[in-house]
Amino acid sequence: MNTQKRLQLPWQALTKRTTGIRTQGTSPLPWHLLTGLILIALAYGLWYSTSLMSYEWRWNRVPQYFAYEAQDSQRAAGYARVEAIEKQGTNARVTLVGDEGAKQVLLVAHDSLQVSQGDDVSEGDVVGVTRHWAAGPLFWGLWTTLWISVLSGALGLMIGLFTGLCRLSKNPTLRDLSTVYVELVRGTPLLVQIFIFYFFIGTVLNLSREFAGVAALALFTGAYVGEIIRAGVQSIARGQNEAARSLGLTAGQSMRHVILPQALKRVLPPLAGQFISLVKDTSLVSVIAITELTKSGREAITTSFSTFEIWFCVAALYLLINLPLSQIANRLERRLAQSD
């Protein structure tokens, strides 16, 4: 009996040591440090590659493409004489008097004055300028990308929901037409679809380029959303529908109140991924002369010659749009999972 205990003790000790190792786990700090080192190495590699090209970074040229101080010239309306100049802070109030006694009062920046009291001016002469802050091309490009993404995303969601339900319909015509639509859209490039909408359908129906771009993006997104909805509905067990029908619900009520709420919980991650892709796909509408974020970046590069700086800013702006979308989708997914 004592021999058996002595033989068991080493094995029990080994089991305890092994269990202790497993329960302790590993600290995440070394892995976070490794991640930081990898990012530093990537940043150094980028800097080194640009140094080989003798590229000169000009980040000071970038802010003006987000916001800049615009100047509007203030001109004389006709032949007149400068009667008075009154300084008001950083501005100057200039009073012009014409031959017939008509007065013109202009408020201009004091350091931009090009006339003195008693001077004669003719029609169109510049008296000074007014300054105000205005949005730059990158800001307006970001705004265009946002409203195109929201509008085409909302339309694509409605089209996709209708298409997904048609794909599950017992009506052969609805099922066949929705299948043709999905396969046609998914089997052709989005760029080709945008060209067709703008140059063919847009010309025939006299559509604006914005309408053609939004329509092409919405139909493209709707085809993929339709397949996501179809897969989500089919993933719900048939017993759910049978139980709803046994309680007296119609087929439409069962789909609306029982099947779709459960399916939407399951398809939320792929839907979020599809809408994130939609935001990036809006860059393709620049081919039909819509000045969205990518086209604004190209135009800024032609005037600033700051290629890398502008493209990095454009990439950061796309990331600024998509990161909140991803976080919102993750939070909704966790909240919906808690409600189950």
GROMACS .gro file of C-alpha atoms in nm:
model
  340
    1MET     CA    1   0.000   0.000   0.000
    2ASN     CA    2   0.282   0.239   0.088
    3THR     CA    3   0.460   0.148  -0.237
    4GLN     CA    4   0.153   0.245  -0.440
    5LYS     CA    5   0.136   0.582  -0.261
    6ARG     CA    6   0.503   0.647  -0.328
    7LEU     CA    7   0.451   0.565  -0.695
    8GLN     CA    8   0.151   0.795  -0.721
    9LEU     CA    9   0.308   1.095  -0.555
   10PRO     CA   10   0.543   1.197  -0.842
   11TRP     CA   11   0.259   1.176  -1.093
   12GLN     CA   12   0.029   1.381  -0.871
   13ALA     CA   13   0.299   1.644  -0.825
   14LEU     CA   14   0.356   1.660  -1.201
   15THR     CA   15  -0.018   1.699  -1.260
   16LYS     CA   16  -0.037   1.986  -1.011
   17ARG     CA   17   0.258   2.163  -1.171
   18THR     CA   18   0.109   2.124  -1.519
   19THR     CA   19  -0.231   2.248  -1.402
   20GLY     CA   20  -0.069   2.548  -1.238
   21ILE     CA   21   0.107   2.641  -1.560
   22ARG     CA   22  -0.217   2.622  -1.756
   23THR     CA   23  -0.417   2.834  -1.513
   24GLN     CA   24  -0.158   3.106  -1.482
   25GLY     CA   25  -0.165   3.194  -1.854
   26THR     CA   26   0.070   3.436  -2.025
   27SER     CA   27   0.086   3.813  -1.989
   28PRO     CA   28  -0.032   4.007  -2.297
   29LEU     CA   29   0.231   4.278  -2.241
   30PRO     CA   30   0.510   4.108  -2.443
   31TRP     CA   31   0.275   4.061  -2.734
   32HIS     CA   32   0.171   4.427  -2.723
   33LEU     CA   33   0.539   4.521  -2.721
   34LEU     CA   34   0.596   4.297  -3.022
   35THR     CA   35   0.307   4.469  -3.202
   36GLY     CA   36   0.459   4.808  -3.127
   37LEU     CA   37   0.799   4.697  -3.256
   38ILE     CA   38   0.644   4.570  -3.579
   39LEU     CA   39   0.464   4.902  -3.632
   40ILE     CA   40   0.785   5.095  -3.562
   41ALA     CA   41   0.970   4.874  -3.811
   42LEU     CA   42   0.703   4.940  -4.075
   43ALA     CA   43   0.722   5.315  -4.014
   44TYR     CA   44   1.100   5.305  -4.039
   45GLY     CA   45   1.079   5.104  -4.361
   46LEU     CA   46   0.844   5.365  -4.508
   47TRP     CA   47   1.074   5.648  -4.406
   48TYR     CA   48   1.379   5.469  -4.541
   49SER     CA   49   1.213   5.392  -4.875
   50THR     CA   50   1.116   5.758  -4.921
   51SER     CA   51   1.469   5.868  -4.827
   52LEU     CA   52   1.604   5.652  -5.108
   53MET     CA   53   1.386   5.848  -5.351
   54SER     CA   54   1.510   6.178  -5.203
   55TYR     CA   55   1.149   6.270  -5.129
   56GLU     CA   56   1.099   6.593  -4.938
   57TRP     CA   57   0.801   6.583  -4.701
   58ARG     CA   58   0.584   6.898  -4.712
   59TRP     CA   59   0.315   6.846  -4.449
   60ASN     CA   60   0.278   7.224  -4.413
   61ARG     CA   61   0.101   7.232  -4.750
   62VAL     CA   62  -0.175   6.990  -4.643
   63PRO     CA   63  -0.392   7.199  -4.399
   64GLN     CA   64  -0.496   7.446  -4.670
   65TYR     CA   65  -0.676   7.163  -4.851
   66PHE     CA   66  -0.901   7.114  -4.548
   67ALA     CA   67  -0.964   7.483  -4.470
   68TYR     CA   68  -0.809   7.803  -4.595
   69GLU     CA   69  -0.851   8.179  -4.562
   70ALA     CA   70  -1.027   8.298  -4.875
   71GLN     CA   71  -1.005   8.654  -5.006
   72ASP     CA   72  -1.283   8.840  -5.186
   73SER     CA   73  -1.190   9.156  -5.371
   74GLN     CA   74  -1.407   9.462  -5.302
   75ARG     CA   75  -1.436   9.687  -5.606
   76ALA     CA   76  -1.571  10.032  -5.672
   77ALA     CA   77  -1.915  10.035  -5.835
   78GLY     CA   78  -1.833  10.344  -6.048
   79TYR     CA   79  -1.621  10.656  -6.074
   80ALA     CA   80  -1.589  10.801  -5.723
   81ARG     CA   81  -1.364  10.969  -5.470
   82VAL     CA   82  -1.246  10.820  -5.141
   83GLU     CA   83  -1.418  11.044  -4.888
   84ALA     CA   84  -1.320  10.871  -4.564
   85ILE     CA   85  -1.134  10.571  -4.426
   86GLU     CA   86  -1.221  10.463  -4.071
   87LYS     CA   87  -1.025  10.188  -3.898
   88GLN     CA   88  -1.239   9.931  -3.715
   89GLY     CA   89  -1.009   9.679  -3.549
   90THR     CA   90  -0.836   9.479  -3.821
   91ASN     CA   91  -1.080   9.615  -4.082
   92ALA     CA   92  -1.124   9.950  -4.252
   93ARG     CA   93  -1.452  10.118  -4.345
   94VAL     CA   94  -1.407  10.295  -4.678
   95THR     CA   95  -1.665  10.549  -4.797
   96LEU     CA   96  -1.674  10.630  -5.168
   97VAL     CA   97  -1.872  10.927  -5.306
   98GLY     CA   98  -1.968  10.947  -5.671
   99ASP     CA   99  -2.016  11.250  -5.894
  100GLU     CA  100  -2.389  11.259  -5.825
  101GLY     CA  101  -2.344  11.221  -5.449
  102ALA     CA  102  -2.411  10.848  -5.436
  103LYS     CA  103  -2.221  10.680  -5.155
  104GLN     CA  104  -2.070  10.331  -5.146
  105VAL     CA  105  -1.943  10.189  -4.819
  106LEU     CA  106  -1.697   9.897  -4.827
  107LEU     CA  107  -1.558   9.704  -4.531
  108VAL     CA  108  -1.216   9.559  -4.613
  109ALA     CA  109  -0.912   9.428  -4.428
  110HIS     CA  110  -0.699   9.723  -4.318
  111ASP     CA  111  -0.371   9.568  -4.436
  112SER     CA  112  -0.517   9.514  -4.786
  113LEU     CA  113  -0.610   9.878  -4.855
  114GLN     CA  114  -0.504   9.993  -5.197
  115VAL     CA  115  -0.641  10.349  -5.177
  116SER     CA  116  -0.592  10.654  -4.958
  117GLN     CA  117  -0.830  10.927  -4.852
  118GLY     CA  118  -0.889  11.172  -5.139
  119ASP     CA  119  -0.796  10.925  -5.415
  120ASP     CA  120  -1.011  10.891  -5.725
  121VAL     CA  121  -1.123  10.543  -5.833
  122SER     CA  122  -1.289  10.412  -6.144
  123GLU     CA  123  -1.545  10.138  -6.192
  124GLY     CA  124  -1.396   9.797  -6.110
  125ASP     CA  125  -1.092   9.929  -5.922
  126VAL     CA  126  -0.997   9.710  -5.623
  127VAL     CA  127  -1.028   9.895  -5.294
  128GLY     CA  128  -0.925   9.603  -5.073
  129VAL     CA  129  -1.016   9.248  -4.983
  130THR     CA  130  -1.225   9.074  -4.720
  131ARG     CA  131  -1.101   8.753  -4.564
  132HIS     CA  132  -1.300   8.457  -4.435
  133TRP     CA  133  -1.239   8.090  -4.369
  134ALA     CA  134  -1.364   7.846  -4.633
  135ALA     CA  135  -1.370   7.468  -4.662
  136GLY     CA  136  -1.097   7.316  -4.877
  137PRO     CA  137  -1.129   7.052  -5.150
  138LEU     CA  138  -1.052   6.758  -4.920
  139PHE     CA  139  -1.330   6.866  -4.683
  140TRP     CA  140  -1.582   6.892  -4.965
  141GLY     CA  141  -1.462   6.561  -5.107
  142LEU     CA  142  -1.516   6.400  -4.766
  143TRP     CA  143  -1.868   6.547  -4.749
  144THR     CA  144  -1.952   6.414  -5.099
  145THR     CA  145  -1.823   6.068  -5.006
  146LEU     CA  146  -2.035   6.070  -4.689
  147TRP     CA  147  -2.368   6.164  -4.847
  148ILE     CA  148  -2.316   5.930  -5.144
  149SER     CA  149  -2.234   5.645  -4.904
  150VAL     CA  150  -2.535   5.708  -4.680
  151LEU     CA  151  -2.783   5.749  -4.966
  152SER     CA  152  -2.661   5.453  -5.173
  153GLY     CA  153  -2.632   5.240  -4.856
  154ALA     CA  154  -2.992   5.309  -4.752
  155LEU     CA  155  -3.122   5.237  -5.102
  156GLY     CA  156  -2.903   4.927  -5.129
  157LEU     CA  157  -3.041   4.794  -4.798
  158MET     CA  158  -3.400   4.830  -4.920
  159ILE     CA  159  -3.319   4.675  -5.257
  160GLY     CA  160  -3.127   4.395  -5.090
  161LEU     CA  161  -3.408   4.316  -4.844
  162PHE     CA  162  -3.660   4.296  -5.128
  163THR     CA  163  -3.421   4.089  -5.342
  164GLY     CA  164  -3.342   3.847  -5.061
  165LEU     CA  165  -3.711   3.783  -4.995
  166CYS     CA  166  -3.776   3.740  -5.368
  167ARG     CA  167  -3.498   3.480  -5.380
  168LEU     CA  168  -3.691   3.282  -5.117
  169SER     CA  169  -4.032   3.337  -5.277
  170LYS     CA  170  -4.244   3.050  -5.403
  171ASN     CA  171  -4.330   3.258  -5.709
  172PRO     CA  172  -4.102   3.136  -5.992
  173THR     CA  173  -4.106   3.473  -6.170
  174LEU     CA  174  -3.988   3.668  -5.864
  175ARG     CA  175  -3.730   3.402  -5.786
  176ASP     CA  176  -3.595   3.394  -6.143
  177LEU     CA  177  -3.581   3.773  -6.186
  178SER     CA  178  -3.404   3.822  -5.854
  179THR     CA  179  -3.155   3.547  -5.943
  180VAL     CA  180  -3.080   3.710  -6.279
  181TYR     CA  181  -3.029   4.048  -6.108
  182VAL     CA  182  -2.795   3.908  -5.843
  183GLU     CA  183  -2.585   3.706  -6.085
  184LEU     CA  184  -2.566   3.990  -6.338
  185VAL     CA  185  -2.451   4.247  -6.082
  186ARG     CA  186  -2.210   4.018  -5.900
  187GLY     CA  187  -2.063   3.889  -6.225
  188THR     CA  188  -1.968   4.230  -6.371
  189PRO     CA  189  -1.726   4.494  -6.234
  190LEU     CA  190  -1.870   4.793  -6.054
  191LEU     CA  191  -1.668   5.027  -6.274
  192VAL     CA  192  -1.838   4.890  -6.585
  193GLN     CA  193  -2.179   4.927  -6.420
  194ILE     CA  194  -2.107   5.292  -6.340
  195PHE     CA  195  -2.009   5.358  -6.702
  196ILE     CA  196  -2.327   5.188  -6.828
  197PHE     CA  197  -2.546   5.388  -6.593
  198TYR     CA  198  -2.389   5.720  -6.676
  199PHE     CA  199  -2.317   5.696  -7.048
  200PHE     CA  200  -2.610   5.477  -7.155
  201ILE     CA  201  -2.900   5.490  -6.909
  202GLY     CA  202  -2.809   5.839  -6.789
  203THR     CA  203  -2.798   5.974  -7.145
  204VAL     CA  204  -3.127   5.815  -7.245
  205LEU     CA  205  -3.313   5.927  -6.932
  206ASN     CA  206  -3.119   6.255  -6.894
  207LEU     CA  207  -2.989   6.168  -6.547
  208SER     CA  208  -2.731   6.369  -6.358
  209ARG     CA  209  -2.392   6.212  -6.282
  210GLU     CA  210  -2.472   6.213  -5.910
  211PHE     CA  211  -2.796   6.021  -5.965
  212ALA     CA  212  -2.622   5.772  -6.193
  213GLY     CA  213  -2.341   5.717  -5.942
  214VAL     CA  214  -2.576   5.665  -5.648
  215ALA     CA  215  -2.801   5.433  -5.851
  216ALA     CA  216  -2.508   5.219  -5.964
  217LEU     CA  217  -2.371   5.189  -5.610
  218ALA     CA  218  -2.717   5.112  -5.466
  219LEU     CA  219  -2.788   4.835  -5.717
  220PHE     CA  220  -2.440   4.691  -5.669
  221THR     CA  221  -2.479   4.691  -5.291
  222GLY     CA  222  -2.837   4.558  -5.313
  223ALA     CA  223  -2.725   4.243  -5.493
  224TYR     CA  224  -2.478   4.152  -5.220
  225VAL     CA  225  -2.715   4.252  -4.939
  226GLY     CA  226  -2.982   4.034  -5.101
  227GLU     CA  227  -2.759   3.729  -5.082
  228ILE     CA  228  -2.669   3.812  -4.722
  229ILE     CA  229  -3.038   3.839  -4.628
  230ARG     CA  230  -3.122   3.516  -4.811
  231ALA     CA  231  -2.848   3.326  -4.631
  232GLY     CA  232  -2.955   3.471  -4.297
  233VAL     CA  233  -3.319   3.373  -4.341
  234GLN     CA  234  -3.228   3.022  -4.454
  235SER     CA  235  -3.007   2.980  -4.147
  236ILE     CA  236  -3.313   3.002  -3.920
  237ALA     CA  237  -3.454   2.660  -3.832
  238ARG     CA  238  -3.778   2.567  -4.009
  239GLY     CA  239  -3.933   2.494  -3.673
  240GLN     CA  240  -3.944   2.867  -3.602
  241ASN     CA  241  -4.170   2.930  -3.899
  242GLU     CA  242  -4.383   2.625  -3.825
  243ALA     CA  243  -4.428   2.733  -3.463
  244ALA     CA  244  -4.530   3.084  -3.573
  245ARG     CA  245  -4.782   2.945  -3.822
  246SER     CA  246  -4.924   2.714  -3.560
  247LEU     CA  247  -4.995   3.018  -3.342
  248GLY     CA  248  -5.213   3.164  -3.618
  249LEU     CA  249  -4.964   3.403  -3.783
  250THR     CA  250  -4.973   3.443  -4.159
  251ALA     CA  251  -4.666   3.382  -4.373
  252GLY     CA  252  -4.595   3.756  -4.390
  253GLN     CA  253  -4.642   3.805  -4.017
  254SER     CA  254  -4.420   3.508  -3.942
  255MET     CA  255  -4.145   3.647  -4.165
  256ARG     CA  256  -4.175   4.000  -4.025
  257HIS     CA  257  -4.208   3.922  -3.655
  258VAL     CA  258  -4.023   3.592  -3.610
  259ILE     CA  259  -3.782   3.506  -3.890
  260LEU     CA  260  -3.638   3.843  -3.995
  261PRO     CA  261  -3.549   3.969  -3.643
  262GLN     CA  262  -3.349   3.653  -3.581
  263ALA     CA  263  -3.191   3.660  -3.927
  264LEU     CA  264  -3.083   4.025  -3.894
  265LYS     CA  265  -2.890   3.941  -3.576
  266ARG     CA  266  -2.692   3.680  -3.767
  267VAL     CA  267  -2.625   3.887  -4.077
  268LEU     CA  268  -2.517   4.203  -3.895
  269PRO     CA  269  -2.139   4.135  -3.928
  270PRO     CA  270  -2.148   4.069  -4.306
  271LEU     CA  271  -2.381   4.367  -4.356
  272ALA     CA  272  -2.137   4.592  -4.172
  273GLY     CA  273  -1.855   4.461  -4.389
  274GLN     CA  274  -2.059   4.529  -4.703
  275PHE     CA  275  -2.130   4.889  -4.604
  276ILE     CA  276  -1.765   4.945  -4.519
  277SER     CA  277  -1.678   4.821  -4.866
  278LEU     CA  278  -1.940   5.057  -5.008
  279VAL     CA  279  -1.764   5.357  -4.855
  280LYS     CA  280  -1.444   5.256  -5.030
  281ASP     CA  281  -1.627   5.179  -5.356
  282THR     CA  282  -1.748   5.539  -5.374
  283SER     CA  283  -1.400   5.625  -5.500
  284LEU     CA  284  -1.497   5.473  -5.835
  285VAL     CA  285  -1.758   5.740  -5.910
  286SER     CA  286  -1.470   5.979  -5.974
  287VAL     CA  287  -1.453   5.833  -6.325
  288ILE     CA  288  -1.779   6.016  -6.409
  289ALA     CA  289  -1.643   6.349  -6.278
  290ILE     CA  290  -1.796   6.337  -5.929
  291THR     CA  291  -1.555   6.519  -5.700
  292GLU     CA  292  -1.553   6.283  -5.403
  293LEU     CA  293  -1.263   6.220  -5.166
  294THR     CA  294  -1.030   6.035  -5.404
  295LYS     CA  295  -1.080   6.281  -5.691
  296SER     CA  296  -1.029   6.571  -5.450
  297GLY     CA  297  -0.702   6.411  -5.343
  298ARG     CA  298  -0.583   6.382  -5.703
  299GLU     CA  299  -0.669   6.745  -5.768
  300ALA     CA  300  -0.483   6.852  -5.453
  301ILE     CA  301  -0.175   6.661  -5.564
  302THR     CA  302  -0.164   6.845  -5.897
  303THR     CA  303  -0.139   7.181  -5.719
  304SER     CA  304   0.066   7.089  -5.411
  305PHE     CA  305   0.303   6.823  -5.553
  306SER     CA  306   0.275   6.653  -5.211
  307THR     CA  307   0.187   6.308  -5.335
  308PHE     CA  308   0.250   6.094  -5.028
  309GLU     CA  309   0.112   6.349  -4.782
  310ILE     CA  310  -0.219   6.386  -4.967
  311TRP     CA  311  -0.267   6.012  -5.020
  312PHE     CA  312  -0.192   5.943  -4.653
  313CYS     CA  313  -0.453   6.203  -4.557
  314VAL     CA  314  -0.708   6.051  -4.796
  315ALA     CA  315  -0.644   5.704  -4.652
  316ALA     CA  316  -0.679   5.841  -4.298
  317LEU     CA  317  -1.013   6.003  -4.386
  318TYR     CA  318  -1.149   5.676  -4.524
  319LEU     CA  319  -1.029   5.507  -4.205
  320LEU     CA  320  -1.198   5.781  -4.001
  321ILE     CA  321  -1.530   5.691  -4.167
  322ASN     CA  322  -1.499   5.314  -4.148
  323LEU     CA  323  -1.367   5.267  -3.794
  324PRO     CA  324  -1.682   5.410  -3.628
  325LEU     CA  325  -1.897   5.193  -3.856
  326SER     CA  326  -1.706   4.885  -3.744
  327GLN     CA  327  -1.731   4.983  -3.376
  328ILE     CA  328  -2.105   5.052  -3.402
  329ALA     CA  329  -2.163   4.716  -3.569
  330ASN     CA  330  -1.964   4.535  -3.298
  331ARG     CA  331  -2.157   4.713  -3.022
  332LEU     CA  332  -2.493   4.631  -3.184
  333GLU     CA  333  -2.385   4.271  -3.226
  334ARG     CA  334  -2.297   4.241  -2.856
  335ARG     CA  335  -2.620   4.410  -2.751
  336LEU     CA  336  -2.833   4.185  -2.971
  337ALA     CA  337  -2.647   3.880  -2.842
  338GLN     CA  338  -2.735   3.978  -2.483
  339SER     CA  339  -3.104   4.000  -2.575
  340ASP     CA  340  -3.116   3.636  -2.687
   0.00000   0.00000   0.00000
